[in-house]
Tab-separated table of C-alpha atoms and ligand atoms in Angstrom:
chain	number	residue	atom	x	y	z
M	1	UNK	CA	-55.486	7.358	-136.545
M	2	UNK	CA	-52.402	5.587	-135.203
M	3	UNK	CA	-49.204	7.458	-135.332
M	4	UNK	CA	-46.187	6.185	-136.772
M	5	UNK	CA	-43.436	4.826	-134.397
M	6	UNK	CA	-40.636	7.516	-134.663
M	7	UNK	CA	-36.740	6.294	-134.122
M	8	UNK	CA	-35.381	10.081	-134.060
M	9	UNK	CA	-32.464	10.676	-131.809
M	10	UNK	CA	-33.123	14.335	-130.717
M	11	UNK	CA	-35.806	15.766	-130.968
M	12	UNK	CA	-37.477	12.666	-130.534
M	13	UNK	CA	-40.724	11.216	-129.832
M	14	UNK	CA	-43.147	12.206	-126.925
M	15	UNK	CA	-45.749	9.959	-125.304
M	16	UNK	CA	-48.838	10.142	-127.041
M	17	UNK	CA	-50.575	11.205	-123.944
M	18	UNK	CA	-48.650	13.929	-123.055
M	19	UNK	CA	-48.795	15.682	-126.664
M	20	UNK	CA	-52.850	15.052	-126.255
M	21	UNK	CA	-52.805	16.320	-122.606
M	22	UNK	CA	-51.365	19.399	-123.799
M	23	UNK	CA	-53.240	20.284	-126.885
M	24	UNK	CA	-56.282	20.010	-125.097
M	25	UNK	CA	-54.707	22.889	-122.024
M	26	UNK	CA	-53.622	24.913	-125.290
M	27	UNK	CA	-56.233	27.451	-124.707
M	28	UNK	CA	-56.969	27.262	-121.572
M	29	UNK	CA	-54.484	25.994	-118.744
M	30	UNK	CA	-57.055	25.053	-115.860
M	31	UNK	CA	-59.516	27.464	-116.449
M	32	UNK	CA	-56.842	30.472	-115.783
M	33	UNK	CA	-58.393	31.724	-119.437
M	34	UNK	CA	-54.390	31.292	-121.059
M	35	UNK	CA	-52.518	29.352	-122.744
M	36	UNK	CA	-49.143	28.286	-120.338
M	37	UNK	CA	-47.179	29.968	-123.347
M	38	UNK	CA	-49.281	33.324	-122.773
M	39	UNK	CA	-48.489	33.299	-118.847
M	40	UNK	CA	-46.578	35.771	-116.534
M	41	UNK	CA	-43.508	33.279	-115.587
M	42	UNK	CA	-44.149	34.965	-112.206
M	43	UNK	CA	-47.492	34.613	-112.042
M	44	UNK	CA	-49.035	31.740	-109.224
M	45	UNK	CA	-50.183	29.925	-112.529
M	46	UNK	CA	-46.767	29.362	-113.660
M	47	UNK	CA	-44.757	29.308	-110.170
M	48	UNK	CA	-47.164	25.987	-109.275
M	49	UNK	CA	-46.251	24.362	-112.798
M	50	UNK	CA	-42.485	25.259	-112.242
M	51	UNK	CA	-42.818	23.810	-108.584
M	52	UNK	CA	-44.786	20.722	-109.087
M	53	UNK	CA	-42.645	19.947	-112.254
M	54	UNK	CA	-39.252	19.988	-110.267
M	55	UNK	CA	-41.038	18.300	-106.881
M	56	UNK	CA	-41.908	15.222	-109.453
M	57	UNK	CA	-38.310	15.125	-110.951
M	58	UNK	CA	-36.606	14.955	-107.687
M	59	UNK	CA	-39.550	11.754	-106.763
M	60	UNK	CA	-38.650	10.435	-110.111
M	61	UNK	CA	-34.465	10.723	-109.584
M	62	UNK	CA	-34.546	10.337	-105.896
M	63	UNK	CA	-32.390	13.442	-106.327
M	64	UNK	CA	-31.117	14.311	-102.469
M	65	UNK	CA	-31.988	17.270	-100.689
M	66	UNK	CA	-28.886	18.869	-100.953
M	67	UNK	CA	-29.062	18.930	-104.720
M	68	UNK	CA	-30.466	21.852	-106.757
M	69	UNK	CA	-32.782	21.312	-109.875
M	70	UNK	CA	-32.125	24.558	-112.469
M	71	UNK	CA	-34.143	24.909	-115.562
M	72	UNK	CA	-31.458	26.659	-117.934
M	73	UNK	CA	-31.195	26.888	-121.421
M	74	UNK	CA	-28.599	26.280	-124.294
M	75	UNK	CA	-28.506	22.757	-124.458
M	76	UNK	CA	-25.701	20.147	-123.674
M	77	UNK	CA	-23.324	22.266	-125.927
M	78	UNK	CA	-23.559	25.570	-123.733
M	79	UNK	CA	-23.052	23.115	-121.015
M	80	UNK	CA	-19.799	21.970	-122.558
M	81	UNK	CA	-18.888	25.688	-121.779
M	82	UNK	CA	-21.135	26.521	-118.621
M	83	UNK	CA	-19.688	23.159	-116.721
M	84	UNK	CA	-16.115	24.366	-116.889
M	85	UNK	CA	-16.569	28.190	-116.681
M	86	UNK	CA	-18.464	27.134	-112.802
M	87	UNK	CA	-16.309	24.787	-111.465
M	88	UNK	CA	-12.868	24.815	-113.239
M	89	UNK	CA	-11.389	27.373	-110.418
M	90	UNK	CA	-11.716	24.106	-107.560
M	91	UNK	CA	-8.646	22.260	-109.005
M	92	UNK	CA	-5.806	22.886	-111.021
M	93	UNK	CA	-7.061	21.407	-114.413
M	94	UNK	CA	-10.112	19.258	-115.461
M	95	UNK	CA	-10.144	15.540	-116.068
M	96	UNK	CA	-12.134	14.222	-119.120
M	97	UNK	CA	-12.942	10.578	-120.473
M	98	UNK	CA	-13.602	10.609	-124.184
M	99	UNK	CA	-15.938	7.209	-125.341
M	100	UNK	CA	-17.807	9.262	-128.517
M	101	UNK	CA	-18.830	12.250	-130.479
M	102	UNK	CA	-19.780	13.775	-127.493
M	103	UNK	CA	-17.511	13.918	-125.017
M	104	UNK	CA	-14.942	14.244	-127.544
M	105	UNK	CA	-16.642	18.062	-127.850
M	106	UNK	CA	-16.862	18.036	-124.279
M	107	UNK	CA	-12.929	18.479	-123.768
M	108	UNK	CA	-12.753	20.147	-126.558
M	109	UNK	CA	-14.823	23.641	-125.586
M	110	UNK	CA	-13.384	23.054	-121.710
M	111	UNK	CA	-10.007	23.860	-122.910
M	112	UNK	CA	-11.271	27.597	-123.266
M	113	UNK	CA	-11.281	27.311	-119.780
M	114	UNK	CA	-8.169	25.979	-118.387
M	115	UNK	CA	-6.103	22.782	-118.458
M	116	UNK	CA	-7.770	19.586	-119.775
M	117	UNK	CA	-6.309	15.974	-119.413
M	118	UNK	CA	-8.111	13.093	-121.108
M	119	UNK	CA	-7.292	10.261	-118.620
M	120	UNK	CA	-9.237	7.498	-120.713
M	121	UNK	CA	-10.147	7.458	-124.304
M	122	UNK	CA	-11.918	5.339	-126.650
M	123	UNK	CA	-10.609	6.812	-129.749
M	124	UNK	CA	-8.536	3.996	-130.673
M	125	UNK	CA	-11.336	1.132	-131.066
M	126	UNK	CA	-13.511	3.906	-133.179
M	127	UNK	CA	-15.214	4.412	-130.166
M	128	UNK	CA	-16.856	1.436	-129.597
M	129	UNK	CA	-16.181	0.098	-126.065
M	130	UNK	CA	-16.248	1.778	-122.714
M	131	UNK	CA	-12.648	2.309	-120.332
M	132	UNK	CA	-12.399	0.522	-117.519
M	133	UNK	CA	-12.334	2.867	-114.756
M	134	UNK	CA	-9.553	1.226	-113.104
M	135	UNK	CA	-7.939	1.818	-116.234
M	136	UNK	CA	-8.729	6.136	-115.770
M	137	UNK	CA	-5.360	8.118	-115.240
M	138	UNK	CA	-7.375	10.188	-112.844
M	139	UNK	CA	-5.119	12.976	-111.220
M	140	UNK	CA	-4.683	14.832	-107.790
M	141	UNK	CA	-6.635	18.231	-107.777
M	142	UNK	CA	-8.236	17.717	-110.431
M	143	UNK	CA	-11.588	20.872	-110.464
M	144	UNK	CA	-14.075	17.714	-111.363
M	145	UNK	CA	-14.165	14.256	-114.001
M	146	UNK	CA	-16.672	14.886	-117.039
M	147	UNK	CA	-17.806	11.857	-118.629
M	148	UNK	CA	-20.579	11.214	-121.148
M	149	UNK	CA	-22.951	8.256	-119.970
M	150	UNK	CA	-24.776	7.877	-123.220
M	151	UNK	CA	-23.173	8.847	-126.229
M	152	UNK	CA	-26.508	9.331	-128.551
M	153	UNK	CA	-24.006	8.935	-131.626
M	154	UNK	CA	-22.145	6.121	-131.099
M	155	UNK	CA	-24.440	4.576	-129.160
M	156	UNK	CA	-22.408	3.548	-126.063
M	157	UNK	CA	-23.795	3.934	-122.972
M	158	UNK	CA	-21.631	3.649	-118.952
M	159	UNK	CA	-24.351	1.214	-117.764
M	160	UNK	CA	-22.868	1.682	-113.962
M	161	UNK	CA	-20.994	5.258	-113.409
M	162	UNK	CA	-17.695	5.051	-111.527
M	163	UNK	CA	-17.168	5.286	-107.890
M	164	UNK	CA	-14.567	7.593	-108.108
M	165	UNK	CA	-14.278	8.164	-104.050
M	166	UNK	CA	-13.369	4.168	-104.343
M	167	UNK	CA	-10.698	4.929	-107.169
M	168	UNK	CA	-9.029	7.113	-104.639
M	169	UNK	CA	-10.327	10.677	-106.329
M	170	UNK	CA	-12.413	13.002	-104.279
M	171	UNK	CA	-12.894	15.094	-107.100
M	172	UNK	CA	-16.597	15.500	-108.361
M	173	UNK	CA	-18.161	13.370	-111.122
M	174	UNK	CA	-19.941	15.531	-113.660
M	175	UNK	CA	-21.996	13.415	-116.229
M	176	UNK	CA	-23.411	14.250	-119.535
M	177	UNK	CA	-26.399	12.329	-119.418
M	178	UNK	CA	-28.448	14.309	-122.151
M	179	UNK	CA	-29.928	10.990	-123.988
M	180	UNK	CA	-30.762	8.616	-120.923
M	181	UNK	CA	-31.675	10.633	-118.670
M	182	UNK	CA	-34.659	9.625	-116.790
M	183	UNK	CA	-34.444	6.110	-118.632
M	184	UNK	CA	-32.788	4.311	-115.416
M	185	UNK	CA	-32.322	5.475	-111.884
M	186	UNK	CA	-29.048	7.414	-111.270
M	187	UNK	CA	-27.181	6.799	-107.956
M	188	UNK	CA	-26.119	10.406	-106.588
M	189	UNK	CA	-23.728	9.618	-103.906
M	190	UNK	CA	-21.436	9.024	-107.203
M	191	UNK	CA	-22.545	12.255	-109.188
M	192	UNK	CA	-21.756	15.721	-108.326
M	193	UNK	CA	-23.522	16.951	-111.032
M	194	UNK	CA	-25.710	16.242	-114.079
M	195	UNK	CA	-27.012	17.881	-117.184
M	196	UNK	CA	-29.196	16.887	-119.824
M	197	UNK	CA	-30.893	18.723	-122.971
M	198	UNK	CA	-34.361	17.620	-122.876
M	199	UNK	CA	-35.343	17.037	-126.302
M	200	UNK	CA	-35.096	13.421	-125.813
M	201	UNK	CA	-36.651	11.892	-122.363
M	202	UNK	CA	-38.175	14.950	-121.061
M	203	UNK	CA	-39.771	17.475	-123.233
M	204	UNK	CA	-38.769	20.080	-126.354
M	205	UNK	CA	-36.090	21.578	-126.960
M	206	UNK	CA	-34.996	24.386	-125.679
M	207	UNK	CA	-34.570	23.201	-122.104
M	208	UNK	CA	-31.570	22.251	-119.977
M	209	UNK	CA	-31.615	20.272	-116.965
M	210	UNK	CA	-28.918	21.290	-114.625
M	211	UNK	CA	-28.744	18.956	-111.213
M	212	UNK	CA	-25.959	20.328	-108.963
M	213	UNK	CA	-24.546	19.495	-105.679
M	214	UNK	CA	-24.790	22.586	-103.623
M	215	UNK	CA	-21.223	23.151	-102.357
M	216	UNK	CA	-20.138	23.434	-106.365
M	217	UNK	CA	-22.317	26.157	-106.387
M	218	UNK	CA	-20.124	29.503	-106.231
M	219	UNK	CA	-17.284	28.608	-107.903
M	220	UNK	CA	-17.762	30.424	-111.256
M	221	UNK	CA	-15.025	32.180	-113.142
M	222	UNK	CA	-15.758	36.047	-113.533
M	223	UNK	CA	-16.504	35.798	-116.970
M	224	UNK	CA	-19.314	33.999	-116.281
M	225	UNK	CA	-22.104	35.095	-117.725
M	226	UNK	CA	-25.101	35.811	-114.999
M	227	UNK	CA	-27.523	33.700	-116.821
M	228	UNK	CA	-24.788	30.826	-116.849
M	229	UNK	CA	-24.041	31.350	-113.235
M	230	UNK	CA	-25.532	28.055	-111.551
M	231	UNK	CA	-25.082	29.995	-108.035
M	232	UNK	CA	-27.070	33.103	-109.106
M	233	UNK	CA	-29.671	30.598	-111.129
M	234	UNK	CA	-30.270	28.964	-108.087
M	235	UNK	CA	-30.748	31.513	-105.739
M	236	UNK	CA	-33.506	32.943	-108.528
M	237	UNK	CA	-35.319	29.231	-108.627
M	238	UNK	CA	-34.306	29.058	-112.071
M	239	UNK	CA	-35.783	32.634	-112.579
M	240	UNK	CA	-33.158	34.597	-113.072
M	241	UNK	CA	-34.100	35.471	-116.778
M	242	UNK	CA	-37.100	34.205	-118.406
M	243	UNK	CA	-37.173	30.451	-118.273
M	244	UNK	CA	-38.699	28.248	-121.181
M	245	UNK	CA	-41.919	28.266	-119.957
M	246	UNK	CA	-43.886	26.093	-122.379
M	247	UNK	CA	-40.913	23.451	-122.476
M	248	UNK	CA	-40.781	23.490	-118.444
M	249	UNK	CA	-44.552	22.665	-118.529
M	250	UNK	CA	-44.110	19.903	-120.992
M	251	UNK	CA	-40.998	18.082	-119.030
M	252	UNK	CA	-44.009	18.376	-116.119
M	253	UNK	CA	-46.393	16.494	-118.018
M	254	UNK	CA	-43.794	14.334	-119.306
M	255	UNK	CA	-42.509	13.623	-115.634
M	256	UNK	CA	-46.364	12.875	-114.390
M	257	UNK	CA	-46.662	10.454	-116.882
M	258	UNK	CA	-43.611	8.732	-115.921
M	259	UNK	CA	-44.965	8.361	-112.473
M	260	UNK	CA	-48.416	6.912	-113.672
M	261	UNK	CA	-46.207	3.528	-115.436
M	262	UNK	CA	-45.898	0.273	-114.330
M	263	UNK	CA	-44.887	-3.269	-115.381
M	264	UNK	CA	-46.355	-5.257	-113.221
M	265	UNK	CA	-45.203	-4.789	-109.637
M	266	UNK	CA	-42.918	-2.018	-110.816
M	267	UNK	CA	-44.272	1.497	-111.042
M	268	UNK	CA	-42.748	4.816	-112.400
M	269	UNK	CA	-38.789	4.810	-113.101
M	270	UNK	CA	-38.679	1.211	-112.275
M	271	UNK	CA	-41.351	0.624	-115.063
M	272	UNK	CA	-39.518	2.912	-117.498
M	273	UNK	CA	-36.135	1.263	-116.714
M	274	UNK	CA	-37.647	-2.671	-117.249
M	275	UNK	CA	-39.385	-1.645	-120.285
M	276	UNK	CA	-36.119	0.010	-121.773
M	277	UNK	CA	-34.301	-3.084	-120.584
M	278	UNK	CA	-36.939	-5.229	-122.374
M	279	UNK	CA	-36.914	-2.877	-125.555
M	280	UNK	CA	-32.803	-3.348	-126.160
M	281	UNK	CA	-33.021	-6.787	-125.479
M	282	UNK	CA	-35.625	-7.142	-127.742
M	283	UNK	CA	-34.008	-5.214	-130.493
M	284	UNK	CA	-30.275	-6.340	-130.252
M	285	UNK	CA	-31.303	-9.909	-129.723
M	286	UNK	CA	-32.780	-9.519	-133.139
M	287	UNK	CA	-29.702	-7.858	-134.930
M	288	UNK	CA	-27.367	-10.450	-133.244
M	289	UNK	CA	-29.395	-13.723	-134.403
M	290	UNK	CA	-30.076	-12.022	-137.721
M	291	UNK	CA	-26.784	-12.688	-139.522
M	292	UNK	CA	-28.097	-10.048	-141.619
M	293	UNK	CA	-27.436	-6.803	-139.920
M	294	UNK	CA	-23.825	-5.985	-138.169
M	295	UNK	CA	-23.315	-3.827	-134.778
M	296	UNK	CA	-20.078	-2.327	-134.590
M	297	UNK	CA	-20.229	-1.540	-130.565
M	298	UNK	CA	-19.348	-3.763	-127.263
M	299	UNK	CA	-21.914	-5.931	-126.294
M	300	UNK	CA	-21.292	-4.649	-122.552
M	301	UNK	CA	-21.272	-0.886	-123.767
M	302	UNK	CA	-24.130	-0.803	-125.808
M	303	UNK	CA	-26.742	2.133	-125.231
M	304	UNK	CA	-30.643	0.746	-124.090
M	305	UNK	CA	-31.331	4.210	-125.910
M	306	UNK	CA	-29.312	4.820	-129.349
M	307	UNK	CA	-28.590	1.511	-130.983
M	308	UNK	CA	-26.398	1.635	-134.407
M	309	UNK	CA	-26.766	-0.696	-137.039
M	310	UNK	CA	-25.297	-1.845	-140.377
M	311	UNK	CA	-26.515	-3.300	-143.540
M	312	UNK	CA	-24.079	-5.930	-145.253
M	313	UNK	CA	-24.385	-3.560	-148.805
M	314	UNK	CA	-24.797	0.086	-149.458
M	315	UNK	CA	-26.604	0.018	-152.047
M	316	UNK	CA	-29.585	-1.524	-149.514
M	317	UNK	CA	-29.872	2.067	-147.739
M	318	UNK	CA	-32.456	3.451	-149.507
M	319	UNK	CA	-34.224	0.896	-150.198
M	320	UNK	CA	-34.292	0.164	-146.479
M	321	UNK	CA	-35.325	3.726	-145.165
M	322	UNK	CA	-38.119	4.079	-147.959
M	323	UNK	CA	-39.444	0.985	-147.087
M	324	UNK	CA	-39.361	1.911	-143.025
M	325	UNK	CA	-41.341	4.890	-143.883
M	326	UNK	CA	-44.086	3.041	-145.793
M	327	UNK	CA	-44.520	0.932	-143.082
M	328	UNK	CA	-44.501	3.881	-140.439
M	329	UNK	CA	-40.871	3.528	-138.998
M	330	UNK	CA	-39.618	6.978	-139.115
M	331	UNK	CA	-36.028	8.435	-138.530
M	332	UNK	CA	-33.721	5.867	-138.799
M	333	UNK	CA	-30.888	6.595	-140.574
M	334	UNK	CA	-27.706	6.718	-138.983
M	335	UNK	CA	-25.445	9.939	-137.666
M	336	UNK	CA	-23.591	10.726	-140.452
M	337	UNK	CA	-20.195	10.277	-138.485
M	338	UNK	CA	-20.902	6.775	-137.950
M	339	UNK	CA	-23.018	6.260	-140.998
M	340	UNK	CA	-25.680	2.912	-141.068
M	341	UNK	CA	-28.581	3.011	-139.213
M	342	UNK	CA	-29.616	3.983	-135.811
M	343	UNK	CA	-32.813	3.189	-133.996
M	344	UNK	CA	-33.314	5.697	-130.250
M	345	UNK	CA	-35.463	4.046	-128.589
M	346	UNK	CA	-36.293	6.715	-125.869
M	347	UNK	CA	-38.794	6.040	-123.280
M	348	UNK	CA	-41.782	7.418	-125.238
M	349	UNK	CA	-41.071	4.206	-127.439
M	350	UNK	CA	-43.183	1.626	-126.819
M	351	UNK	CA	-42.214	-2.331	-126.802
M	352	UNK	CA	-44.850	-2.331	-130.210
M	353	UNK	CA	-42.651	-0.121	-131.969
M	354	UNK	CA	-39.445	-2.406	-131.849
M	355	UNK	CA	-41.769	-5.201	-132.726
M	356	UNK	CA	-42.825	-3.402	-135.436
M	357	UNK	CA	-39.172	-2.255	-136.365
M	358	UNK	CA	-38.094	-5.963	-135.419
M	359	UNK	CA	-41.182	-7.121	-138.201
M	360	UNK	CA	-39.810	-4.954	-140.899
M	361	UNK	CA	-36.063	-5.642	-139.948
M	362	UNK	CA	-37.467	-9.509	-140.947
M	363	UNK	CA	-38.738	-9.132	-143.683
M	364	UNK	CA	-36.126	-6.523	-145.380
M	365	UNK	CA	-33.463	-9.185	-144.401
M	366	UNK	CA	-35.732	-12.085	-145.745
M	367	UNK	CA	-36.164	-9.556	-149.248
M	368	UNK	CA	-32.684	-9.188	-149.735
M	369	UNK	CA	-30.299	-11.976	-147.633
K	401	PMP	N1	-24.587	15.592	-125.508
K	401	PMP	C1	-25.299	14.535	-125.902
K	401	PMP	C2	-25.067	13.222	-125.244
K	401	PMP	C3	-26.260	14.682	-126.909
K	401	PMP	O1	-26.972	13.628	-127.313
K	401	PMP	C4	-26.465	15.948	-127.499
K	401	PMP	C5	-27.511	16.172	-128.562
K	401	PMP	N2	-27.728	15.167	-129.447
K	401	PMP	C6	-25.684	17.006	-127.069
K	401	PMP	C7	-24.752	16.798	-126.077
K	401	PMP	C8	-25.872	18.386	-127.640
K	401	PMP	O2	-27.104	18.884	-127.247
K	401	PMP	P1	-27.655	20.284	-127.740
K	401	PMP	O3	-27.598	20.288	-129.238
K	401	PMP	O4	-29.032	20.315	-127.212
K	401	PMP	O5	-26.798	21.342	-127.157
C-alpha cells in the first residue's frame, strides 16, 4: 500500500523508513527483550541510543566541539521562556527581530524576563519580507539577538543568518529554527545558540533540541527551574529528569537516515539541502507560472519548508482540500492567521509528492480557471 503524501506543518510526516525501522524494534530493541519505551533511561541500552543519536547530530550539523547538544522538553514555546530566563542576566535587555507568528510570541513571553527591544520588524508588510540586517537597530549590551529563521506560519524563512560580529554586535545570536532545522547546514561561528521542537525534521513531539555555546551556560536567573537550567542539563547529559526516551530514539533513526541520502555526488545534509532546494523550486515555480494561485510572501524570503498559497475565490476551498484528499494530498489548509493554503514540505517529503501536489494543483486550476 502506498501512503498518502502528507503536507502537515507540525507534526508532520516521517520517512517511511524510519516509521518501518521502528515498528519492527517495537518489541524487541536489538535483542535486549524491550521495547526502547520499556527501558531504564540509565540503562547501557538506552545511554548507547542517547549517545549515538547526539554523535550523528553533531556529524550531521558540523556542530563544534565547544557546543552542547541537550535533549529537553516543552517545545519552542517553553523555549520562548527557557531562552530568556538563561541568558537574560549577560546584558542589560534582550534584542528581538519580529518577521511572523513566531517570533512575534518570542518577544512577547521574554518580556517576563526583563527588557525587550524589537530592533527590526516585519509587521508592517503583514509579515511578508525579511529586514535587512543592516537595517537591525541592534544595541550595546544587549544579553543576546533572538530571531526566528523559519517562520512555519508565514512561511518566511532567513535563507543566510546575520553576521552580527560584522554588524559591530558581539552579543550572541539565538535562532528559533524549530521548522528547518536539519533541512540546510547551519554556520555556527554566527549562532550562539539554537533550538528546535522536533515534530517536524527530526522526530515526535515531545522533544526539544537545545544547541548551546558553552560559555552561555551558567547564566540562569534563580527562578529557573532545574529542569530548565541548560547548565545543570548539561552537566546531567540531558539526564537530569527523565528524558523522552522513545522520541530521542526516533530523532536517532531519523538522523541515520539522513546520513544514508544522496543526490548524486552529494551525500547526507548536502542531499537533504539539494533536494529541499529542488522541492521549492519545483513547487513555487509552479504557483508563479500558474496565474491561478497567488503567494503573498517575498520571493527572496520565502521558506524551502512552509510555502503559503492562495486561491483567486473562496468559495474554491473546499472544493480544493476534498479533492487533495481523494487524491492522497493530506494537510493542506492554511494557518488560520494567514488563512489559504499551505504546503510544508519537510525533508521526509519526497520530490514525488510535490509532483503529485504540482499534478493536482493542474488540474484544480484547469477545473476551475
Ligand atoms: N516556533 C516555530 C518556528 C514553530 O514552528 C513552532 C510550532 N509550530 C513553535 C515555535 C512552537 O512549538 P511548540 O508548540 O512545539 O512549543
Amino acid at each position: 500500500m502506498t501512503r498518502p503524501f502528507n503536507f502537515s506543518a507540525g507534526p508532520a510526516a516521517l520517512p517511511e523508513e524510519v516509521l518501518q525501522q521502528a515498528a519492527s524494534e517495537m518489541l524487541d530493541w536489538h535483542g535486549s527483550g524491550m521495547s526502547v519505551m520499556e527501558m531504564s533511561h540509565r540503562g547501557k541500552e538506552f545511554i548507547s541510543i542517547a549517545q549515538q543519536a547526539e554523535s550523528d547530530l553533531r556529524e550531521i550539523l558540523a556542530i563544534p566541539a565547544n557546543y552542547k547538544v541537550l535533549f529537553m522538553q516543552g517545545g519552542a514555546i517553553a523555549e520562548n521562556a527557557i531562552v530568556p530566563m538563561n541568558l537574560s542576566s549577560r546584558g542589560g535587555h534582550m534584542d528581538y527581530v519580529v518577521t511572523g507568528s513566531w517570533s512575534l510570541k518570542s518577544q512577547k513571553e521574554a518580556r517576563k524576563y526583563g527588557q525587550v527591544n524589537v530592533i527590526a520588524s516585519n509587521e508592517a508588510d503583514g509579515h511578508t519580507t525579511v529586514p535587512d540586517p543592516a537595517s537591525w537597530q541592534l544595541s550595546r549590551n544587549a544579553a543576546y539577538v533572538h530571531v526566528c529563521s523559519n517562520e512555519t506560519i508565514n512561511g518566511i524563512e532567513l535563507h543566510e543568518l546575520p553576521d552580527l560580529k560584522a554588524l559591530g554586535c558581539d552579543a550572541p545570536l539565538v535562532i528559533d529554527c524549530s521548522s528547518h532545522i536539519a533541512s540546510r547546514p547551519i554556520d555556527w561561528s554566527r549562532v550562539g545558540l539554537a533550538y528546535a521542537g522536533a515534530q517536524k525534521n527530526i522526530g515526535p513531539a515531545g522533544l526539544t533540541l537545545v544547541i548551546v555555546r558553552e560559555d552561555l551556560l551558567g547564566h540562569a536567573l534563580p527562578i529557573t527551574p532545574s529542569a530548565f537550567d541548560y547548565k545543570i542539563v548539561a552537566d546531567h547529559d540531558s539526564m537530569y529528569n527523565t528524558p523522552p526516551t522513545y522520541a530521542i530514539y526516533l530523532a536517532g533513526l531519523v538522523f541515520q537516515w539522513i546520513k544514508r541520502q544522496h543526490e548524486g555526488a552529494l551525500q547526507g545534509l548536502d542531499a537533504i539541502e539539494a533536494r529541499n532546494i529542488a522541492k521549492a523550486d519545483r513547487l513555487y515555480g509552479y504557483l508563479d507560472a500558474s496565474g491561478f494561485y497567488s503567494t503573498h510572501v517575498a520571493v527572496n524570503a520565502r521558506s524551502r519548508m512552509n510555502a503559503p498559497f492562495f486561491l483567486p475565490a473562496e468559495a474554491l476551498y473546499e472544493p480544493f482540500l476534498a479533492g487533495a484528499k481523494t487524491q492522497g494530498l493530506l494537510q493542506l489548509k492554511g494557518h488560520k492567521s494567514v488563512g489559504g493554503l499551505r504546503a510544508s514540505i519537510y525533508n521526509a517529503l519526497p520530490l514525488a509528492g510535490v509532483d503529485a501536489l504540482v499534478a493536482y494543483l493542474k488540474e484544480f486550476a484547469q477545473r476551475h480557471g
